[in-house]
Short mmCIF file of C-alpha atoms in Angstrom, two decimals:
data_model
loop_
_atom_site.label_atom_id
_atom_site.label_comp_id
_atom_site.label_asym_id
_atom_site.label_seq_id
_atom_site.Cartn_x
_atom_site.Cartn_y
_atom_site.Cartn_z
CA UNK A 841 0.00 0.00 0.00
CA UNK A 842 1.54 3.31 -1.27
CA UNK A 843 1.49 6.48 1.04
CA UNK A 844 -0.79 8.15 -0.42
CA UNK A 845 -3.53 5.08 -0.26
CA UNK A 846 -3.34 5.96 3.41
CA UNK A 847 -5.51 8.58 5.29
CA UNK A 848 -3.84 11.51 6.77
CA UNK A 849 -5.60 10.56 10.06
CA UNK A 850 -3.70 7.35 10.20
CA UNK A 851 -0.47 8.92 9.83
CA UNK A 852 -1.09 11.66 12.48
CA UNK A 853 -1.69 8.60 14.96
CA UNK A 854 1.06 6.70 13.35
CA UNK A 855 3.14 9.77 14.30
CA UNK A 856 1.44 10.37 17.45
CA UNK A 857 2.13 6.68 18.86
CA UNK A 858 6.22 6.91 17.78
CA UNK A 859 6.12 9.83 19.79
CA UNK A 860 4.57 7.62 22.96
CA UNK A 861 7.70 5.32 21.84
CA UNK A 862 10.64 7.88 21.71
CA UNK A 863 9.14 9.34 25.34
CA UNK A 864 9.55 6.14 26.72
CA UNK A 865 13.24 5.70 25.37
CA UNK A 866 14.60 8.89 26.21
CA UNK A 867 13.57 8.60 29.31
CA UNK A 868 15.00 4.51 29.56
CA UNK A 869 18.11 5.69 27.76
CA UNK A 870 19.25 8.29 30.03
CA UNK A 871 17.84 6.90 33.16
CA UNK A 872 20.62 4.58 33.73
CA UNK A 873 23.11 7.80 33.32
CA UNK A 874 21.27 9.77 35.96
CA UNK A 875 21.64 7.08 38.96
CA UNK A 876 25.20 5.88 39.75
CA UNK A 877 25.73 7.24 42.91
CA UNK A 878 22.81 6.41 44.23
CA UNK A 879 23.38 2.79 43.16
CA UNK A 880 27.41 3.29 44.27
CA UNK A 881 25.82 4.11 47.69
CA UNK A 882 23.32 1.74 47.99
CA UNK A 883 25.60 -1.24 46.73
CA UNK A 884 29.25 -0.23 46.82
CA UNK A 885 29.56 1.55 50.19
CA UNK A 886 32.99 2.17 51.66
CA UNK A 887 35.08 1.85 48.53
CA UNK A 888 37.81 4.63 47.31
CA UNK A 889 36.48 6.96 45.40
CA UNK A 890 38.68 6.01 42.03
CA UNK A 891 37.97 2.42 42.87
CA UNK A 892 34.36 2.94 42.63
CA UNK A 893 34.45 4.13 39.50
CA UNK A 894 36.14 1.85 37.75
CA UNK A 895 34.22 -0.28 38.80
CA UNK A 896 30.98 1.73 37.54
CA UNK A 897 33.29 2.16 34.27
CA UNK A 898 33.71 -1.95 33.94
CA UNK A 899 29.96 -2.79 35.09
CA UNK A 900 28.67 -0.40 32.41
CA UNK A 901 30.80 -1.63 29.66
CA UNK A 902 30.00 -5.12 29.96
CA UNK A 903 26.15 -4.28 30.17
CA UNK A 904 26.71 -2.04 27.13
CA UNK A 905 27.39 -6.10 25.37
CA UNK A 906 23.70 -5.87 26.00
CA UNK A 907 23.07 -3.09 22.97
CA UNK A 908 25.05 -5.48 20.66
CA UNK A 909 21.38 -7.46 20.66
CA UNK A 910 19.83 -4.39 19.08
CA UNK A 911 21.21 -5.76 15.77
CA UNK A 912 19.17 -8.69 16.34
CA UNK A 913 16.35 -7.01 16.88
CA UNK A 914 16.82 -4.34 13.76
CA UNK A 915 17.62 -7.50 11.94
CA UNK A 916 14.47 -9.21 12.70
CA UNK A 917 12.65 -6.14 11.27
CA UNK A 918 14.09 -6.62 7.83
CA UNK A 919 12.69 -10.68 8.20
CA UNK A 920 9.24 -10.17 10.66
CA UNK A 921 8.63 -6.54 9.99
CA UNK A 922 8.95 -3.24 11.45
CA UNK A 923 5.73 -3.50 13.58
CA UNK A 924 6.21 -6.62 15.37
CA UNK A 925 10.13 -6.01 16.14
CA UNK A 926 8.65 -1.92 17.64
CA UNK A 927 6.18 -3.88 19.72
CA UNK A 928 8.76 -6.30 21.22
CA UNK A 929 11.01 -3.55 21.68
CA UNK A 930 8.78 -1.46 23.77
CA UNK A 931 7.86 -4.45 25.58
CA UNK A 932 11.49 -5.08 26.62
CA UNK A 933 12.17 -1.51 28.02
CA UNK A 934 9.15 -1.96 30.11
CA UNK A 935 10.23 -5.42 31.73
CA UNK A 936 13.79 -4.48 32.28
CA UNK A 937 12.71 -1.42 34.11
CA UNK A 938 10.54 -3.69 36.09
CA UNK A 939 13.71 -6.21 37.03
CA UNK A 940 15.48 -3.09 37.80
CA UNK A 941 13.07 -2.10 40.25
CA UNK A 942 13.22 -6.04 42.10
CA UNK A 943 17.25 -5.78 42.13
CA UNK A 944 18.46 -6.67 45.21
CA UNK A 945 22.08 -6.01 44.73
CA UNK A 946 24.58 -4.74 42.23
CA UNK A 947 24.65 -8.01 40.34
CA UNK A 948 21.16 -8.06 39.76
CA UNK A 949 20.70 -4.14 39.23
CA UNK A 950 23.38 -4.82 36.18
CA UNK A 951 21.76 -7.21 34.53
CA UNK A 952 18.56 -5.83 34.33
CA UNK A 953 20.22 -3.10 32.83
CA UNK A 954 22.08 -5.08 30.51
CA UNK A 955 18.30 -6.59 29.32
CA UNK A 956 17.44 -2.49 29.00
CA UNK A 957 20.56 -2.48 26.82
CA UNK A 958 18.61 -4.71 24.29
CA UNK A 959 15.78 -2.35 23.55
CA UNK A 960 16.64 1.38 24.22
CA UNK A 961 17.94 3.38 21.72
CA UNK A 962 16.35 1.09 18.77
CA UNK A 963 16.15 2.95 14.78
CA UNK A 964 13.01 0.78 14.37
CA UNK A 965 10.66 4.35 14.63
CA UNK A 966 13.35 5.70 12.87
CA UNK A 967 13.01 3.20 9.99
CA UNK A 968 8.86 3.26 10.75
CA UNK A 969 9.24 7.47 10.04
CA UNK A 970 11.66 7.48 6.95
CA UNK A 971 9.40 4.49 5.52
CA UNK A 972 6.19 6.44 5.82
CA UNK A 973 7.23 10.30 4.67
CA UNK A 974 8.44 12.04 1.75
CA UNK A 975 11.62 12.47 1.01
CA UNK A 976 12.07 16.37 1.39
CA UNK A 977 10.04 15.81 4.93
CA UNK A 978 11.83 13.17 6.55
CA UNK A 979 14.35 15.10 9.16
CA UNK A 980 11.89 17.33 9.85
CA UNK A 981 9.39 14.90 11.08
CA UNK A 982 11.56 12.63 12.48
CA UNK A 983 12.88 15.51 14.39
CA UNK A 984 9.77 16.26 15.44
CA UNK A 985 9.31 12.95 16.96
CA UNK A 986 12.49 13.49 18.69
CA UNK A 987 11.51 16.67 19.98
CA UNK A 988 8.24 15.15 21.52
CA UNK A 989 10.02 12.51 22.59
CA UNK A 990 11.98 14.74 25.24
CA UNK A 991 8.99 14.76 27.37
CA UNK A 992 10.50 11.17 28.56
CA UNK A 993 13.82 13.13 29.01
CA UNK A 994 11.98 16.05 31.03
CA UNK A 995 9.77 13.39 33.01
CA UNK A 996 13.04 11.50 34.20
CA UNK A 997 14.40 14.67 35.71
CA UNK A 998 11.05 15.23 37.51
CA UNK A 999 10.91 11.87 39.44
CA UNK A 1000 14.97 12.46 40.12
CA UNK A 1001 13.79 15.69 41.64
CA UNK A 1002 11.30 13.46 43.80
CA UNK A 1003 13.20 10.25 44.15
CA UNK A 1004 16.90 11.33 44.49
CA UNK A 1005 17.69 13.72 47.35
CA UNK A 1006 20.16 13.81 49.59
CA UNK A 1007 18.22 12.68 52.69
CA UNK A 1008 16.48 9.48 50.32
CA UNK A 1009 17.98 8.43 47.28
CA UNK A 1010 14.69 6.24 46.14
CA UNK A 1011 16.00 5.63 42.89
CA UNK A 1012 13.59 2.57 42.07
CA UNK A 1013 10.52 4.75 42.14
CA UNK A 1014 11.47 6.65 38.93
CA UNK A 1015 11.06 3.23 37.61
CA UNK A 1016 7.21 3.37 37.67
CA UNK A 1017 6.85 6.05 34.32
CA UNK A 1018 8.65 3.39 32.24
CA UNK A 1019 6.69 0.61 33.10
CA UNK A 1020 3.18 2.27 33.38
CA UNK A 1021 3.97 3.59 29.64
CA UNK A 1022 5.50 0.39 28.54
CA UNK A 1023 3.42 -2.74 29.29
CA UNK A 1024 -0.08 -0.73 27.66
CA UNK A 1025 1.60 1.01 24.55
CA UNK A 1026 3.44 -2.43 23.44
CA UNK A 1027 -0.42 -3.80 22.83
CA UNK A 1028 -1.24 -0.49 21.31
CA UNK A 1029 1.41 -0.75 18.86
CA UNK A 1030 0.72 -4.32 18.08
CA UNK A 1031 -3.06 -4.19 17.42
CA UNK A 1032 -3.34 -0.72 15.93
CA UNK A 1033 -0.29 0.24 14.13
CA UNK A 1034 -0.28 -0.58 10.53
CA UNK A 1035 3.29 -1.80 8.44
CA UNK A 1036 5.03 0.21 6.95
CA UNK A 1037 4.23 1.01 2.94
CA UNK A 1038 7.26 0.77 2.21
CA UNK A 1039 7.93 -2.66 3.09
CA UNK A 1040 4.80 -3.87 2.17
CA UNK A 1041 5.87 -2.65 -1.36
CA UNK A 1042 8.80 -4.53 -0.94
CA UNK A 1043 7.01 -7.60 0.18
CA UNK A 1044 4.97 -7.63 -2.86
CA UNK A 1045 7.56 -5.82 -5.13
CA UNK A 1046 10.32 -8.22 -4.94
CA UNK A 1047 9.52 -10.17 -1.84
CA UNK A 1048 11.26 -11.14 1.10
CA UNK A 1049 14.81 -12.31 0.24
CA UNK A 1050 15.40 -15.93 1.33
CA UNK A 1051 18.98 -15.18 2.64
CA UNK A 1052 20.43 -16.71 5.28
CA UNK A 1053 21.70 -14.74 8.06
CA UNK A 1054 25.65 -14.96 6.74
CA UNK A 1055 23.89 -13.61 3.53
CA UNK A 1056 22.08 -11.11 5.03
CA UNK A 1057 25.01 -9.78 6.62
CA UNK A 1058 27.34 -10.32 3.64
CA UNK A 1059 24.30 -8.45 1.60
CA UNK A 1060 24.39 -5.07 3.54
CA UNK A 1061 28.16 -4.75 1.99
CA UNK A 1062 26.73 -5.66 -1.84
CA UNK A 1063 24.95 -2.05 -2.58
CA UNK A 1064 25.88 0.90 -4.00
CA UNK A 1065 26.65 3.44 -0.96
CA UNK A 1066 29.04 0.29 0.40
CA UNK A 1067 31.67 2.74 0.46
CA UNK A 1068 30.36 5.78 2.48
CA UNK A 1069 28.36 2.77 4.58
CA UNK A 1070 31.72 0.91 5.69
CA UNK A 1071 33.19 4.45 6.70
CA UNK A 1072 29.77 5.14 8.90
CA UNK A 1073 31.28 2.05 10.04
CA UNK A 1074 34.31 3.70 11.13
CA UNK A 1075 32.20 7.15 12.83
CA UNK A 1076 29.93 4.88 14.61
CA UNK A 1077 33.22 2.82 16.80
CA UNK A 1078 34.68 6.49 17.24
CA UNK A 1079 31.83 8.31 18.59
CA UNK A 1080 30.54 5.23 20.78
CA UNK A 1081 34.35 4.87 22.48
CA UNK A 1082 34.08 8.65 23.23
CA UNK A 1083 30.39 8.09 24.83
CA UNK A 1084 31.93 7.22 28.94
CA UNK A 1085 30.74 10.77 29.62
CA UNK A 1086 27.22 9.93 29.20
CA UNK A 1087 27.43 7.54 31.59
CA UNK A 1088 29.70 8.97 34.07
CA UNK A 1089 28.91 12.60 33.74
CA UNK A 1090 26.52 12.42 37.32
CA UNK A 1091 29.41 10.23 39.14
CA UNK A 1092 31.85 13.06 38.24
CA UNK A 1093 29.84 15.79 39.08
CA UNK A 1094 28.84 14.43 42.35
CA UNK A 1095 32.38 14.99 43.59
CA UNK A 1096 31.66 19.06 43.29
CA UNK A 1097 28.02 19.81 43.42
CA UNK A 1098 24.89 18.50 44.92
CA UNK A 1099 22.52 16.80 44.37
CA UNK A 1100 19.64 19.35 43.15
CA UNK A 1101 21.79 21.42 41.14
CA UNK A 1102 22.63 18.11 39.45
CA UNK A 1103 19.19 17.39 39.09
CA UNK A 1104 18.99 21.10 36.93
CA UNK A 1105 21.84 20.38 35.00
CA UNK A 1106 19.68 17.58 33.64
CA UNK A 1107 16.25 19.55 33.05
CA UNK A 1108 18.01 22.48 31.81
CA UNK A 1109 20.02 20.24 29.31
CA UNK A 1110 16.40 18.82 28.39
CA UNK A 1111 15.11 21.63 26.72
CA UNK A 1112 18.91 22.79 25.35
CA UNK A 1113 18.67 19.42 22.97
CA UNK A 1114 15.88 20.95 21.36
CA UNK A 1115 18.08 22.70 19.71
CA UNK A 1116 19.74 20.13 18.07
CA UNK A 1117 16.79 18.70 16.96
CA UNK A 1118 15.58 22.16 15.79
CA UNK A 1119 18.83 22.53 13.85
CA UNK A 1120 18.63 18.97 12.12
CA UNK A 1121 14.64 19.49 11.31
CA UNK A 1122 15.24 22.71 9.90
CA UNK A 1123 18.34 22.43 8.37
CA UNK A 1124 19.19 18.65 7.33
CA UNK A 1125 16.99 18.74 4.26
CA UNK A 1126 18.14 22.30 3.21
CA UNK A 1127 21.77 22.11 3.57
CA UNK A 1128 22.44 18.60 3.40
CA UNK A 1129 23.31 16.13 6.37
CA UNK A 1130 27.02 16.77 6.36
CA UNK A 1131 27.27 19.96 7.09
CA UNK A 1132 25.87 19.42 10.59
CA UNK A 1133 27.92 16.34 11.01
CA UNK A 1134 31.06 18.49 11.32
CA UNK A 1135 28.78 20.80 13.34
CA UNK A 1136 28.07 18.31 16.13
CA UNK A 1137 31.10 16.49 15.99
CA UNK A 1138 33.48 19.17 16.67
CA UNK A 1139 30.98 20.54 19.62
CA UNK A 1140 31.46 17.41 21.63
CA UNK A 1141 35.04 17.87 22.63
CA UNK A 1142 34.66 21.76 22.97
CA UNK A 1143 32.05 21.01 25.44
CA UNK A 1144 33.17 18.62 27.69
CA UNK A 1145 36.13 20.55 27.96
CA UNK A 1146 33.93 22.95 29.54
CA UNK A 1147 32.15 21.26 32.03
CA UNK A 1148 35.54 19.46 32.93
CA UNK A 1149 37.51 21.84 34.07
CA UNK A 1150 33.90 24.23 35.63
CA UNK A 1151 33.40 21.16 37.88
CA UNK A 1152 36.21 21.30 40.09
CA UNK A 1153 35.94 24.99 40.35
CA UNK A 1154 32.63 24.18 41.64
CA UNK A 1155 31.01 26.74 38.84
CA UNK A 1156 27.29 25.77 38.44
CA UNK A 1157 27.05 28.18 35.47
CA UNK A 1158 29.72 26.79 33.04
CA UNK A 1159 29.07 22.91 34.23
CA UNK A 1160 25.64 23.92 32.60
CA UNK A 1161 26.66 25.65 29.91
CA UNK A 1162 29.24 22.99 28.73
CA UNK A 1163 26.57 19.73 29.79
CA UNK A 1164 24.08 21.43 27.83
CA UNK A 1165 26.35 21.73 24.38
CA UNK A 1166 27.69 18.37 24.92
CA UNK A 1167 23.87 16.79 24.90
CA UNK A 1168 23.29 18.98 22.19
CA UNK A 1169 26.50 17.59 19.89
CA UNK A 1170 25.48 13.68 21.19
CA UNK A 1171 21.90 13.92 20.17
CA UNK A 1172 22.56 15.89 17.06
CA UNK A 1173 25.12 14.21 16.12
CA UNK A 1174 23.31 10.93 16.65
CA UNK A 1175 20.35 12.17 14.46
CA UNK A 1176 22.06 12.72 11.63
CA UNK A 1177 24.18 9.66 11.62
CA UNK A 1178 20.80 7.35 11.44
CA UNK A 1179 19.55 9.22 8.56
CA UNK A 1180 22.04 8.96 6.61
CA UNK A 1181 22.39 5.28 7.20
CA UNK A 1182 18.41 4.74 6.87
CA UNK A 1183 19.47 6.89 3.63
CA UNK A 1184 22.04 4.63 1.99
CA UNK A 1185 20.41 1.34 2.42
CA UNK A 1186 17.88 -0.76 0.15
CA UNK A 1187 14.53 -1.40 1.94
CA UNK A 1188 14.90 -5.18 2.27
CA UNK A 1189 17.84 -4.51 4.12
CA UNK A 1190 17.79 -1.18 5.84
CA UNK A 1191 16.93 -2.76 9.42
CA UNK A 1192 20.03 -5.54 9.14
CA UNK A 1193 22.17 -1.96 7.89
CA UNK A 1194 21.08 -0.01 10.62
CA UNK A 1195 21.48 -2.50 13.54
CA UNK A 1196 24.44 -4.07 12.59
CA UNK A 1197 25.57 0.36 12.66
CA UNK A 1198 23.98 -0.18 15.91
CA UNK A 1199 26.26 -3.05 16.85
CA UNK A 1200 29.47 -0.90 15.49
CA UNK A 1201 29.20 1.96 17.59
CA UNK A 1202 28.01 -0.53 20.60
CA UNK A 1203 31.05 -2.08 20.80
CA UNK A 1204 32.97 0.81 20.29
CA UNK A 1205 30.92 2.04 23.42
CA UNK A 1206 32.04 -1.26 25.38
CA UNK A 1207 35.93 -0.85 24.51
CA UNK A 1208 35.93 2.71 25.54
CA UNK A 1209 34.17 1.79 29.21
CA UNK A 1210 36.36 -1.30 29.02
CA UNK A 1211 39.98 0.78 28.65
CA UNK A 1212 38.60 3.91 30.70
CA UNK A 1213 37.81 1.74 33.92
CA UNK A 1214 42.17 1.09 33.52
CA UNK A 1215 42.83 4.52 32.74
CA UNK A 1216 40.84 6.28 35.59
CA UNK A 1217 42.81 5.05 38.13
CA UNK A 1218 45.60 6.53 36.90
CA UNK A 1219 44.48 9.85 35.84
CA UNK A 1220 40.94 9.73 37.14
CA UNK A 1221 37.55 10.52 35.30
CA UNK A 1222 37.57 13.81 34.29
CA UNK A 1223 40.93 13.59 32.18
CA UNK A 1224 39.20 10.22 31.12
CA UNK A 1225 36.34 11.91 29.98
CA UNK A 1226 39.02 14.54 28.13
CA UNK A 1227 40.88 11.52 26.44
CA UNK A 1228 38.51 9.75 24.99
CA UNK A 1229 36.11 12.61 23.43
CA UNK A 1230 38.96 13.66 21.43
CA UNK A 1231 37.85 10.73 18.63
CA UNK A 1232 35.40 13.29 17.71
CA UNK A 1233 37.79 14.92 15.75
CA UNK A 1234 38.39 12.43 13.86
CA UNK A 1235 34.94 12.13 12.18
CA UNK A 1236 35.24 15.80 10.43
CA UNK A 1237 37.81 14.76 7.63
CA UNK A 1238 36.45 11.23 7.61
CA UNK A 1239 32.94 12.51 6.46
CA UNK A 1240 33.97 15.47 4.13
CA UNK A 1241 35.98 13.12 2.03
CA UNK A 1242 34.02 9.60 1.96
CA UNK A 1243 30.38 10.07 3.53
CA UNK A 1244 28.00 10.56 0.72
CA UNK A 1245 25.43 13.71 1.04
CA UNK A 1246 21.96 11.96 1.15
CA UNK A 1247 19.74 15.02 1.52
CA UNK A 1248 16.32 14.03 -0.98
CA UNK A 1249 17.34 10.48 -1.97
CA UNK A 1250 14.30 8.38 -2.85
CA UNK A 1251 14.26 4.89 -0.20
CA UNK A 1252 12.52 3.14 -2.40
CA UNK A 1253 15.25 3.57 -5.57
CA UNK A 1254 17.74 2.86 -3.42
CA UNK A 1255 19.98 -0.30 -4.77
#
């Protein structure tokens, strides 16, 4: 079924229920972020401070082995279809959050977060949005969902406000908005939500291909952006071994300021991503998506310099400032990055493409925890943090000379 054999009222819902989903995983992909003292104190009590965050550093990148299963899932899409594979997804976020609130120990807390690590942060509404728009309207309604979607952001900074003070760090009850979203919206998605046209063309265009799963992997490397994909490739492992200060940024700051100015770091920073996704809405299909790749990825190290060097000198002011360019580079930076790979990849295999992207920058995110939990207790976090956002850099000449501008392309032409 075409796009335009499909009421405007469906796709108003259609966008209305991705936003439900990209509430529910901003909030479940920075909730983990926004907690490690509280579970430090609760389960690591007594420990040197450089100790205990090494330890944080290890824990979180062997849970981060836990996003290498979004591939899976992105693959599945590709095989079972978008819809089922969003439903499931949801569905996960919801029951991990609900382990998470059970854990009785730092073991247990861990791997519940690892099972979070399967689901968060999935392209499928991506892939759902691109699928379903025009070409010359997909950043700016995928932004849009994005922008939305920061209500999950905004509500996860509320219920730190309540749960984590310095009297009662209560962490598990800002566990409740994830799972009283969850549970309901997975059975929304899966009895109301349509499939996407595009793959339904596909289905009945060519079919789908009766590869095995070496072929399907082998297949994402047979099309005709296999050059600019392989060297997304490359970005993805950079920018996810620079991405410890996502994690880590609330350990570090707890060192020089309290909790509730921590707490406004985080719902200030809310409403400063908007302007990333402002930027890419407005911008990406008028300039092109490159341009605002160098853009973001030379704002990440700038920033955390910032915040860095503020926190020590105890300066509320410029630990917001910097925090709040730093979310914006990550988030616009990210945004970009998944439509262009959404961009470059044939329909029957744009989910394997984009999870097994996924997979890339996951593991890059696991060797840069892995090496950092070594390296802080030499130098400690904050030149960590310093250290390892650097890689940034390195994505500016990599995209101006072999990252293909994708602004207009047509998904379904794509070979």
């Amino acid at each position: 079924m075409s796009l335009s054999e499909r009421s405007k009222s469906y796709f108003k819902y259609m966008i209305f229920v991705l936003m439900l989903v990209q509430i529910l995983d901003s909030f479940s992909t920075i909730f983990p972020g926004a907690i490690p003292t509280a579970i430090a104190d609760e389960f690591l009590p007594g420990l040197a401070q450089n100790t205990v965050d090494s330890i944080l550093a290890f824990a979180s990148g062997i849970v981060s082995i836990g996003l290498y299963f979004l591939f899976f899932s992105q693959y599945l899409a590709d095989k079972l279809g978008r819809k089922l594979m969003l439903s499931i997804s949801v569905l996960g976020m919801a029951i991990a959050c609900l382990g998470m609130f059970f854990s009785a120990n730092f073991t247990t807390y861990y791997i519940f977060v690892f099972v979070l690590n399967f689901f968060y942060s999935s392209d499928i509404w991506w892939i759902y949005v691109n699928e379903e728009t025009k070409p010359n309207k997909r950043a700016l309604y995928s932004n849009l969902v994005l922008i939305v979607g920061l209500i999950g952001a905004f509500v996860m900074v509320i219920t730190r406000f309540i749960f984590i003070t310095e009297t009662n760090p209560n962490w598990r009850g800002m566990t409740f908005f994830p799972m009283f979203l969850g549970f309901p919206l997975a059975i929304l998605i899966y009895f109301t939500l349509k499939e996407t046209s595009k793959y339904e063309q596909m289905k009945q265009e060519t079919g789908i291909q009766k590869r095995n799963f070496k072929e399907d992997l082998i297949s994402i490397f047979k099309t005709e952006n296999k050059k600019p994909y392989i060297m997304l490739l490359v970005i993805a492992f950079l920018r996810g071994t620079s991405g410890i200060y996502m994690v880590l940024f609330e350990k570090y700051m707890s060192n020089y300021l309290p909790p509730t100015q921590i707490s406004i770091v985080f719902l200030l920073t809310v409403f400063m991503v908007i302007v990333a996704y402002l930027i890419n809405g407005l911008l990406a299909d008028r300039i092109g998506r490159k341009p605002l790749l160098y853009l973001w990825s030379a704002l990440a190290p700038i920033s955390v310099l910032i915040w860095v060097f503020a926190g020590p000198q105890h300066s509320f002011l410029l630990v917001l400032l910097g925090y709040s360019l730093s979310h914006i580079a990550v988030w616009g930076s990210l945004g970009i990055v998944r439509l262009i790979t959404i961009e470059l990849l044939p329909t029957d295999r744009r989910g394997t493409g984009v999870g097994f992207r996924n997979l890339i920058g996951s593991i890059g995110g696991t060797v840069g925890l892995l090496l950092s939990g070594v390296i802080i207790l030499f130098v400690g976090l904050g030149i960590t943090f310093i250290i390892f956002v650097m890689a940034n850099f390195i994505v500016i000449p990599l995209t101006y000379f072999y990252i293909k501008e994708t602004k207009g392309v047509e998904l379904a032409e794509i070979k």
